[in-house]
PDB file of C-alpha atoms in Angstrom:
ATOM      1  CA  UNK W   1      -0.407  -2.843  27.563  1.00 47.00           C
ATOM      2  CA  UNK W   2      -2.012  -2.316  23.903  1.00 53.00           C
ATOM      3  CA  UNK W   3      -3.168   0.748  23.061  1.00 52.00           C
ATOM      4  CA  UNK W   4      -6.919   0.362  22.577  1.00 53.00           C
ATOM      5  CA  UNK W   5      -6.819  -1.710  26.079  1.00 52.00           C
ATOM      6  CA  UNK W   6      -5.273   1.274  27.621  1.00 55.00           C
ATOM      7  CA  UNK W   7      -7.512   3.537  26.221  1.00 54.00           C
ATOM      8  CA  UNK W   8     -10.503   1.355  27.320  1.00 54.00           C
ATOM      9  CA  UNK W   9      -8.901   1.103  30.667  1.00 54.00           C
ATOM     10  CA  UNK W  10      -8.857   5.081  30.900  1.00 57.00           C
ATOM     11  CA  UNK W  11     -12.406   5.554  29.621  1.00 55.00           C
ATOM     12  CA  UNK W  12     -13.875   3.039  32.071  1.00 53.00           C
ATOM     13  CA  UNK W  13     -11.807   4.954  35.120  1.00 56.00           C
ATOM     14  CA  UNK W  14     -13.213   8.171  33.904  1.00 54.00           C
ATOM     15  CA  UNK W  15     -16.975   6.415  33.730  1.00 51.00           C
ATOM     16  CA  UNK W  16     -16.456   5.141  37.452  1.00 52.00           C
ATOM     17  CA  UNK W  17     -15.213   8.257  38.595  1.00 53.00           C
ATOM     18  CA  UNK W  18     -18.125   9.957  37.337  1.00 49.00           C
ATOM     19  CA  UNK W  19     -20.326   7.418  38.713  1.00 48.00           C
ATOM     20  CA  UNK W  20     -18.555   7.218  42.406  1.00 50.00           C
ATOM     21  CA  UNK W  21     -20.581   8.762  45.168  1.00 49.00           C
ATOM     22  CA  UNK W  22     -19.033  12.103  46.380  1.00 45.00           C
ATOM     23  CA  UNK W  23     -18.202  10.809  49.713  1.00 41.00           C
ATOM     24  CA  UNK W  24     -15.956   8.414  48.204  1.00 46.00           C
ATOM     25  CA  UNK W  25     -13.453  11.156  47.308  1.00 49.00           C
ATOM     26  CA  UNK W  26     -13.414  13.226  50.801  1.00 45.00           C
ATOM     27  CA  UNK W  27     -10.349  13.218  52.654  1.00 49.00           C
ATOM     28  CA  UNK W  28     -11.501  10.491  55.180  1.00 52.00           C
ATOM     29  CA  UNK W  29     -11.944   7.779  52.557  1.00 62.00           C
ATOM     30  CA  UNK W  30      -8.828   5.313  52.664  1.00 71.00           C
ATOM     31  CA  UNK W  31      -7.146   5.530  48.871  1.00 76.00           C
ATOM     32  CA  UNK W  32      -8.121   2.413  46.972  1.00 76.00           C
ATOM     33  CA  UNK W  33      -5.655  -0.465  45.955  1.00 81.00           C
ATOM     34  CA  UNK W  34      -4.704  -1.234  42.610  1.00 79.00           C
ATOM     35  CA  UNK W  35      -6.639  -4.436  42.895  1.00 82.00           C
ATOM     36  CA  UNK W  36      -9.867  -2.460  43.890  1.00 80.00           C
ATOM     37  CA  UNK W  37      -9.696  -0.609  41.026  1.00 79.00           C
ATOM     38  CA  UNK W  38      -8.633  -3.369  38.588  1.00 78.00           C
ATOM     39  CA  UNK W  39     -11.994  -5.120  40.095  1.00 83.00           C
ATOM     40  CA  UNK W  40     -14.364  -2.042  39.748  1.00 81.00           C
ATOM     41  CA  UNK W  41     -12.517  -1.616  35.853  1.00 78.00           C
ATOM     42  CA  UNK W  42     -13.258  -4.991  35.082  1.00 80.00           C
ATOM     43  CA  UNK W  43     -16.947  -5.238  36.615  1.00 81.00           C
ATOM     44  CA  UNK W  44     -17.973  -2.137  34.872  1.00 78.00           C
ATOM     45  CA  UNK W  45     -16.772  -3.382  31.393  1.00 78.00           C
ATOM     46  CA  UNK W  46     -18.602  -6.716  32.078  1.00 80.00           C
ATOM     47  CA  UNK W  47     -21.678  -4.683  32.930  1.00 82.00           C
ATOM     48  CA  UNK W  48     -21.375  -1.889  30.227  1.00 79.00           C
ATOM     49  CA  UNK W  49     -19.805  -4.213  27.294  1.00 78.00           C
ATOM     50  CA  UNK W  50     -21.258  -1.745  24.619  1.00 79.00           C
ATOM     51  CA  UNK W  51     -18.437   1.022  26.015  1.00 77.00           C
ATOM     52  CA  UNK W  52     -16.090  -1.461  24.457  1.00 75.00           C
ATOM     53  CA  UNK W  53     -17.608  -1.782  21.120  1.00 79.00           C
ATOM     54  CA  UNK W  54     -18.110   2.129  21.210  1.00 79.00           C
ATOM     55  CA  UNK W  55     -14.502   2.813  22.036  1.00 76.00           C
ATOM     56  CA  UNK W  56     -12.928   0.380  19.563  1.00 77.00           C
ATOM     57  CA  UNK W  57     -15.158   1.663  16.736  1.00 77.00           C
ATOM     58  CA  UNK W  58     -14.446   5.069  17.874  1.00 76.00           C
ATOM     59  CA  UNK W  59     -10.583   4.687  17.976  1.00 75.00           C
ATOM     60  CA  UNK W  60     -10.445   2.918  14.444  1.00 76.00           C
ATOM     61  CA  UNK W  61     -12.207   5.585  12.989  1.00 74.00           C
ATOM     62  CA  UNK W  62     -10.062   8.184  14.351  1.00 75.00           C
ATOM     63  CA  UNK W  63      -7.138   6.258  13.236  1.00 73.00           C
ATOM     64  CA  UNK W  64      -8.817   5.896   9.724  1.00 68.00           C
ATOM     65  CA  UNK W  65      -9.191   9.760   9.336  1.00 73.00           C
ATOM     66  CA  UNK W  66      -5.791  10.347  10.517  1.00 72.00           C
ATOM     67  CA  UNK W  67      -4.613   7.879   8.263  1.00 69.00           C
ATOM     68  CA  UNK W  68      -6.396   9.311   5.374  1.00 72.00           C
ATOM     69  CA  UNK W  69      -5.152  13.110   6.178  1.00 74.00           C
ATOM     70  CA  UNK W  70      -1.746  11.846   6.118  1.00 75.00           C
ATOM     71  CA  UNK W  71      -1.875   9.743   2.965  1.00 74.00           C
ATOM     72  CA  UNK W  72      -3.670  13.147   1.472  1.00 77.00           C
ATOM     73  CA  UNK W  73      -0.781  15.313   2.211  1.00 81.00           C
ATOM     74  CA  UNK W  74       1.709  12.903   1.441  1.00 80.00           C
ATOM     75  CA  UNK W  75       0.072  12.437  -2.153  1.00 85.00           C
ATOM     76  CA  UNK W  76      -0.057  16.555  -2.931  1.00 85.00           C
ATOM     77  CA  UNK W  77       3.476  16.699  -1.757  1.00 89.00           C
ATOM     78  CA  UNK W  78       4.918  13.641  -3.427  1.00 89.00           C
ATOM     79  CA  UNK W  79       2.731  14.185  -6.621  1.00 92.00           C
ATOM     80  CA  UNK W  80       5.664  14.992  -8.993  1.00 92.00           C
ATOM     81  CA  UNK W  81       7.473  12.113  -7.940  1.00 92.00           C
ATOM     82  CA  UNK W  82       4.479   9.911  -8.377  1.00 94.00           C
ATOM     83  CA  UNK W  83       3.761  10.926 -11.761  1.00 94.00           C
ATOM     84  CA  UNK W  84       6.954  12.591 -13.426  1.00 93.00           C
ATOM     85  CA  UNK W  85       9.869  10.294 -12.408  1.00 93.00           C
ATOM     86  CA  UNK W  86      11.683  10.337 -15.501  1.00 91.00           C
ATOM     87  CA  UNK W  87      12.898   6.840 -14.833  1.00 92.00           C
ATOM     88  CA  UNK W  88       9.558   5.452 -14.036  1.00 96.00           C
ATOM     89  CA  UNK W  89       8.283   3.250 -17.065  1.00 97.00           C
ATOM     90  CA  UNK W  90       5.146   4.164 -18.617  1.00 97.00           C
ATOM     91  CA  UNK W  91       2.619   2.888 -20.831  1.00 97.00           C
ATOM     92  CA  UNK W  92      -0.408   4.015 -22.583  1.00 96.00           C
ATOM     93  CA  UNK W  93      -0.538   7.592 -23.886  1.00 96.00           C
ATOM     94  CA  UNK W  94       1.999   9.907 -22.288  1.00 95.00           C
ATOM     95  CA  UNK W  95      -0.218  12.751 -22.741  1.00 94.00           C
ATOM     96  CA  UNK W  96      -3.040  11.142 -21.322  1.00 95.00           C
ATOM     97  CA  UNK W  97      -5.471  13.178 -19.236  1.00 95.00           C
ATOM     98  CA  UNK W  98      -5.722  10.557 -16.243  1.00 96.00           C
ATOM     99  CA  UNK W  99      -2.446   8.830 -14.933  1.00 96.00           C
ATOM    100  CA  UNK W 100      -2.769   5.729 -13.020  1.00 97.00           C
ATOM    101  CA  UNK W 101       0.373   4.610 -10.821  1.00 97.00           C
ATOM    102  CA  UNK W 102       0.722   0.717  -9.693  1.00 98.00           C
ATOM    103  CA  UNK W 103       3.013  -0.420  -7.217  1.00 98.00           C
ATOM    104  CA  UNK W 104       3.838  -3.896  -8.042  1.00 98.00           C
ATOM    105  CA  UNK W 105       5.752  -7.317  -7.053  1.00 98.00           C
ATOM    106  CA  UNK W 106       6.724 -10.122  -9.900  1.00 98.00           C
ATOM    107  CA  UNK W 107       6.159 -12.330  -7.276  1.00 97.00           C
ATOM    108  CA  UNK W 108       2.823 -10.984  -6.245  1.00 97.00           C
ATOM    109  CA  UNK W 109      -0.140 -13.672  -7.338  1.00 97.00           C
ATOM    110  CA  UNK W 110      -2.628 -10.634  -7.158  1.00 97.00           C
ATOM    111  CA  UNK W 111      -0.246  -8.427  -9.467  1.00 97.00           C
ATOM    112  CA  UNK W 112      -0.273 -11.292 -11.756  1.00 97.00           C
ATOM    113  CA  UNK W 113      -4.174 -11.562 -11.284  1.00 96.00           C
ATOM    114  CA  UNK W 114      -4.710  -8.134 -12.352  1.00 97.00           C
ATOM    115  CA  UNK W 115      -2.699  -7.711 -15.124  1.00 96.00           C
ATOM    116  CA  UNK W 116      -5.154  -8.635 -17.840  1.00 96.00           C
ATOM    117  CA  UNK W 117      -7.455  -6.340 -16.362  1.00 96.00           C
ATOM    118  CA  UNK W 118      -5.214  -3.459 -16.699  1.00 96.00           C
ATOM    119  CA  UNK W 119      -4.265  -4.654 -20.329  1.00 95.00           C
ATOM    120  CA  UNK W 120      -7.759  -4.470 -21.176  1.00 95.00           C
ATOM    121  CA  UNK W 121      -7.991  -1.267 -19.440  1.00 95.00           C
ATOM    122  CA  UNK W 122      -5.094   0.260 -21.331  1.00 95.00           C
ATOM    123  CA  UNK W 123      -6.387  -0.960 -24.914  1.00 94.00           C
ATOM    124  CA  UNK W 124      -9.940   0.444 -24.444  1.00 94.00           C
ATOM    125  CA  UNK W 125      -8.966   3.592 -22.935  1.00 95.00           C
ATOM    126  CA  UNK W 126      -6.492   6.011 -25.566  1.00 95.00           C
ATOM    127  CA  UNK W 127      -6.554   8.692 -22.797  1.00 95.00           C
ATOM    128  CA  UNK W 128      -4.838   6.513 -20.370  1.00 97.00           C
ATOM    129  CA  UNK W 129      -1.430   7.221 -19.050  1.00 97.00           C
ATOM    130  CA  UNK W 130      -0.098   4.423 -16.943  1.00 97.00           C
ATOM    131  CA  UNK W 131       3.361   4.710 -14.527  1.00 98.00           C
ATOM    132  CA  UNK W 132       4.796   1.393 -13.434  1.00 98.00           C
ATOM    133  CA  UNK W 133       6.619   1.414  -9.681  1.00 98.00           C
ATOM    134  CA  UNK W 134       8.482  -1.909  -9.169  1.00 97.00           C
ATOM    135  CA  UNK W 135       7.954  -2.871  -5.510  1.00 98.00           C
ATOM    136  CA  UNK W 136       9.680  -5.832  -4.775  1.00 97.00           C
ATOM    137  CA  UNK W 137       8.813  -6.731  -1.146  1.00 97.00           C
ATOM    138  CA  UNK W 138       8.656 -10.343  -1.584  1.00 96.00           C
ATOM    139  CA  UNK W 139      12.173 -11.764  -1.351  1.00 96.00           C
ATOM    140  CA  UNK W 140      15.383 -11.799  -2.914  1.00 96.00           C
ATOM    141  CA  UNK W 141      13.817 -13.289  -6.580  1.00 97.00           C
ATOM    142  CA  UNK W 142      11.349 -10.242  -6.519  1.00 97.00           C
ATOM    143  CA  UNK W 143      14.625  -7.814  -6.367  1.00 97.00           C
ATOM    144  CA  UNK W 144      16.195  -9.627  -9.076  1.00 97.00           C
ATOM    145  CA  UNK W 145      12.905  -9.370 -11.471  1.00 98.00           C
ATOM    146  CA  UNK W 146      12.394  -5.634 -10.627  1.00 98.00           C
ATOM    147  CA  UNK W 147      16.244  -5.410 -11.474  1.00 98.00           C
ATOM    148  CA  UNK W 148      15.503  -7.101 -14.649  1.00 98.00           C
ATOM    149  CA  UNK W 149      12.865  -5.054 -15.670  1.00 98.00           C
ATOM    150  CA  UNK W 150      14.240  -1.609 -15.145  1.00 98.00           C
ATOM    151  CA  UNK W 151      17.607  -2.741 -17.026  1.00 98.00           C
ATOM    152  CA  UNK W 152      15.300  -3.788 -19.958  1.00 98.00           C
ATOM    153  CA  UNK W 153      13.799  -0.261 -19.727  1.00 97.00           C
ATOM    154  CA  UNK W 154      17.225   1.008 -20.498  1.00 97.00           C
ATOM    155  CA  UNK W 155      17.108  -0.807 -23.905  1.00 97.00           C
ATOM    156  CA  UNK W 156      13.333   0.564 -24.751  1.00 96.00           C
ATOM    157  CA  UNK W 157      11.980  -2.913 -24.091  1.00 97.00           C
ATOM    158  CA  UNK W 158      10.463  -2.684 -20.676  1.00 98.00           C
ATOM    159  CA  UNK W 159       6.820  -3.732 -21.544  1.00 97.00           C
ATOM    160  CA  UNK W 160       8.006  -6.741 -23.263  1.00 97.00           C
ATOM    161  CA  UNK W 161       9.707  -8.085 -20.289  1.00 98.00           C
ATOM    162  CA  UNK W 162       7.654  -6.703 -17.923  1.00 98.00           C
ATOM    163  CA  UNK W 163       4.586  -9.162 -19.449  1.00 96.00           C
ATOM    164  CA  UNK W 164       6.815 -11.872 -19.634  1.00 97.00           C
ATOM    165  CA  UNK W 165       7.883 -11.480 -15.901  1.00 98.00           C
ATOM    166  CA  UNK W 166       4.280 -11.365 -14.778  1.00 97.00           C
ATOM    167  CA  UNK W 167       3.263 -14.218 -16.801  1.00 96.00           C
ATOM    168  CA  UNK W 168       6.054 -16.359 -15.203  1.00 96.00           C
ATOM    169  CA  UNK W 169       5.194 -18.894 -12.339  1.00 94.00           C
ATOM    170  CA  UNK W 170       7.878 -19.886 -10.110  1.00 93.00           C
ATOM    171  CA  UNK W 171      11.064 -18.035  -8.930  1.00 94.00           C
ATOM    172  CA  UNK W 172      13.655 -15.990 -10.760  1.00 96.00           C
ATOM    173  CA  UNK W 173      17.051 -17.229 -10.814  1.00 94.00           C
ATOM    174  CA  UNK W 174      19.899 -15.975 -13.722  1.00 93.00           C
ATOM    175  CA  UNK W 175      18.692 -18.922 -16.020  1.00 95.00           C
ATOM    176  CA  UNK W 176      14.990 -17.659 -15.857  1.00 97.00           C
ATOM    177  CA  UNK W 177      16.050 -14.020 -16.292  1.00 97.00           C
ATOM    178  CA  UNK W 178      18.245 -14.981 -19.115  1.00 97.00           C
ATOM    179  CA  UNK W 179      15.641 -17.222 -20.962  1.00 97.00           C
ATOM    180  CA  UNK W 180      13.015 -14.515 -20.555  1.00 97.00           C
ATOM    181  CA  UNK W 181      14.969 -11.639 -21.542  1.00 97.00           C
ATOM    182  CA  UNK W 182      15.930 -13.703 -24.664  1.00 96.00           C
ATOM    183  CA  UNK W 183      12.348 -14.111 -25.508  1.00 96.00           C
ATOM    184  CA  UNK W 184      11.863 -10.653 -24.777  1.00 97.00           C
ATOM    185  CA  UNK W 185      14.564  -9.825 -27.144  1.00 97.00           C
ATOM    186  CA  UNK W 186      17.117  -8.136 -25.508  1.00 97.00           C
ATOM    187  CA  UNK W 187      20.412  -8.095 -25.369  1.00 98.00           C
ATOM    188  CA  UNK W 188      20.973 -10.309 -22.394  1.00 97.00           C
ATOM    189  CA  UNK W 189      24.925  -9.465 -21.975  1.00 97.00           C
ATOM    190  CA  UNK W 190      23.897  -5.933 -21.569  1.00 97.00           C
ATOM    191  CA  UNK W 191      20.844  -6.694 -19.557  1.00 98.00           C
ATOM    192  CA  UNK W 192      22.749  -8.445 -16.736  1.00 96.00           C
ATOM    193  CA  UNK W 193      25.377  -5.786 -16.912  1.00 97.00           C
ATOM    194  CA  UNK W 194      22.976  -2.986 -16.355  1.00 97.00           C
ATOM    195  CA  UNK W 195      21.121  -4.910 -13.483  1.00 97.00           C
ATOM    196  CA  UNK W 196      23.834  -3.991 -11.386  1.00 95.00           C
ATOM    197  CA  UNK W 197      23.862  -0.174 -12.256  1.00 96.00           C
ATOM    198  CA  UNK W 198      23.596   2.197  -9.512  1.00 96.00           C
ATOM    199  CA  UNK W 199      20.454   3.957 -11.123  1.00 96.00           C
ATOM    200  CA  UNK W 200      18.487   0.957 -10.694  1.00 97.00           C
ATOM    201  CA  UNK W 201      18.927   0.789  -7.057  1.00 96.00           C
ATOM    202  CA  UNK W 202      18.326   4.674  -6.650  1.00 96.00           C
ATOM    203  CA  UNK W 203      15.047   4.138  -8.594  1.00 96.00           C
ATOM    204  CA  UNK W 204      14.064   1.006  -6.046  1.00 97.00           C
ATOM    205  CA  UNK W 205      14.952   3.047  -3.330  1.00 97.00           C
ATOM    206  CA  UNK W 206      12.918   5.754  -3.999  1.00 96.00           C
ATOM    207  CA  UNK W 207       9.636   3.406  -4.910  1.00 97.00           C
ATOM    208  CA  UNK W 208      10.036   1.819  -1.555  1.00 97.00           C
ATOM    209  CA  UNK W 209      10.395   5.296   0.406  1.00 95.00           C
ATOM    210  CA  UNK W 210       7.500   6.670  -1.897  1.00 95.00           C
ATOM    211  CA  UNK W 211       5.106   3.620  -0.775  1.00 95.00           C
ATOM    212  CA  UNK W 212       6.323   4.214   3.016  1.00 92.00           C
ATOM    213  CA  UNK W 213       5.299   7.769   2.994  1.00 91.00           C
ATOM    214  CA  UNK W 214       1.816   6.892   1.057  1.00 92.00           C
ATOM    215  CA  UNK W 215       1.213   4.062   3.639  1.00 90.00           C
ATOM    216  CA  UNK W 216       1.383   1.451   0.914  1.00 92.00           C
ATOM    217  CA  UNK W 217       2.406  -2.229   2.499  1.00 91.00           C
ATOM    218  CA  UNK W 218       1.454  -4.575  -0.278  1.00 94.00           C
ATOM    219  CA  UNK W 219       0.968  -4.993  -3.731  1.00 97.00           C
ATOM    220  CA  UNK W 220      -0.932  -4.290  -5.782  1.00 98.00           C
ATOM    221  CA  UNK W 221      -1.697  -0.848  -5.057  1.00 96.00           C
ATOM    222  CA  UNK W 222      -2.749   2.062  -7.417  1.00 97.00           C
ATOM    223  CA  UNK W 223      -2.873   5.610  -7.260  1.00 95.00           C
ATOM    224  CA  UNK W 224      -5.726   7.010  -9.232  1.00 95.00           C
ATOM    225  CA  UNK W 225      -6.177  10.692  -9.189  1.00 90.00           C
ATOM    226  CA  UNK W 226      -6.420  11.597  -5.011  1.00 87.00           C
ATOM    227  CA  UNK W 227      -7.217   7.704  -4.374  1.00 89.00           C
ATOM    228  CA  UNK W 228      -4.927   5.250  -3.420  1.00 91.00           C
ATOM    229  CA  UNK W 229      -6.304   1.682  -4.355  1.00 92.00           C
ATOM    230  CA  UNK W 230      -5.125  -1.279  -2.313  1.00 93.00           C
ATOM    231  CA  UNK W 231      -5.572  -4.709  -3.929  1.00 94.00           C
ATOM    232  CA  UNK W 232      -6.462  -6.452  -7.209  1.00 93.00           C
ATOM    233  CA  UNK W 233      -9.340  -3.894  -8.003  1.00 93.00           C
ATOM    234  CA  UNK W 234     -11.637  -5.190 -10.906  1.00 94.00           C
ATOM    235  CA  UNK W 235     -12.163  -3.490 -13.877  1.00 95.00           C
ATOM    236  CA  UNK W 236     -15.298  -1.900 -13.359  1.00 95.00           C
ATOM    237  CA  UNK W 237     -13.997  -0.079 -10.099  1.00 95.00           C
ATOM    238  CA  UNK W 238     -10.844   0.991 -12.250  1.00 96.00           C
ATOM    239  CA  UNK W 239     -13.159   2.210 -14.422  1.00 95.00           C
ATOM    240  CA  UNK W 240     -15.421   4.197 -12.141  1.00 95.00           C
ATOM    241  CA  UNK W 241     -12.069   5.729 -10.193  1.00 95.00           C
ATOM    242  CA  UNK W 242     -10.677   6.687 -13.703  1.00 96.00           C
ATOM    243  CA  UNK W 243     -14.146   8.578 -14.578  1.00 95.00           C
ATOM    244  CA  UNK W 244     -14.190  10.191 -11.128  1.00 94.00           C
ATOM    245  CA  UNK W 245     -10.651  11.509 -11.849  1.00 93.00           C
ATOM    246  CA  UNK W 246     -11.426  12.983 -15.110  1.00 92.00           C
ATOM    247  CA  UNK W 247     -14.750  14.834 -13.653  1.00 89.00           C
ATOM    248  CA  UNK W 248     -12.351  16.564 -10.992  1.00 79.00           C
TER     249      UNK W 248
END
């Protein structure tokens, strides 16, 4: 039985017990059958449908608060890994006063959609630091693209590769990666060799685990200060969150 339904039944049974006449609980009373109990519960819920809405809303709010507490604790416990992983590519001002962390997938259409907004944001804010967290969750091609980007970082050309991978529409086979890497000015042979290095496996594993710890289940997702922001946030929302982080 689903958790919410089970909780509703419990709530209804408690309410019914409270409303049941005292003589029904006497030793001389015959115990009710399961069918009788289910009938009473059903009738009670049909006659008092508002209790269903109240119970669902209460459960959802409780879960939301619990999830926020867990996420806040994870943000604090994992802050060094979030902000200062030495293998994570960065952009903007390395000494910036506010850091944005983005979890993204090169095949994610929403990541592609928000990319120009992030470019505009970085160009307009000289005090902003940006950390990239590849989170390839959309299949094997996503993993290939993430490996290629991190291999490009080993040549000091992460941004050139990153921007081209985001602009690309379609899959990422070897021919496509070779072409994009060439356009980005990379040593293609070295890139292919570096893509298989264990350091890249370790980086992707860390990103996946970090996303799980922070309850990040999709891309894009941003961390700004003490906030996790899911989805392709617009420019004004990002600016507002950055301003809030600066005040704190």
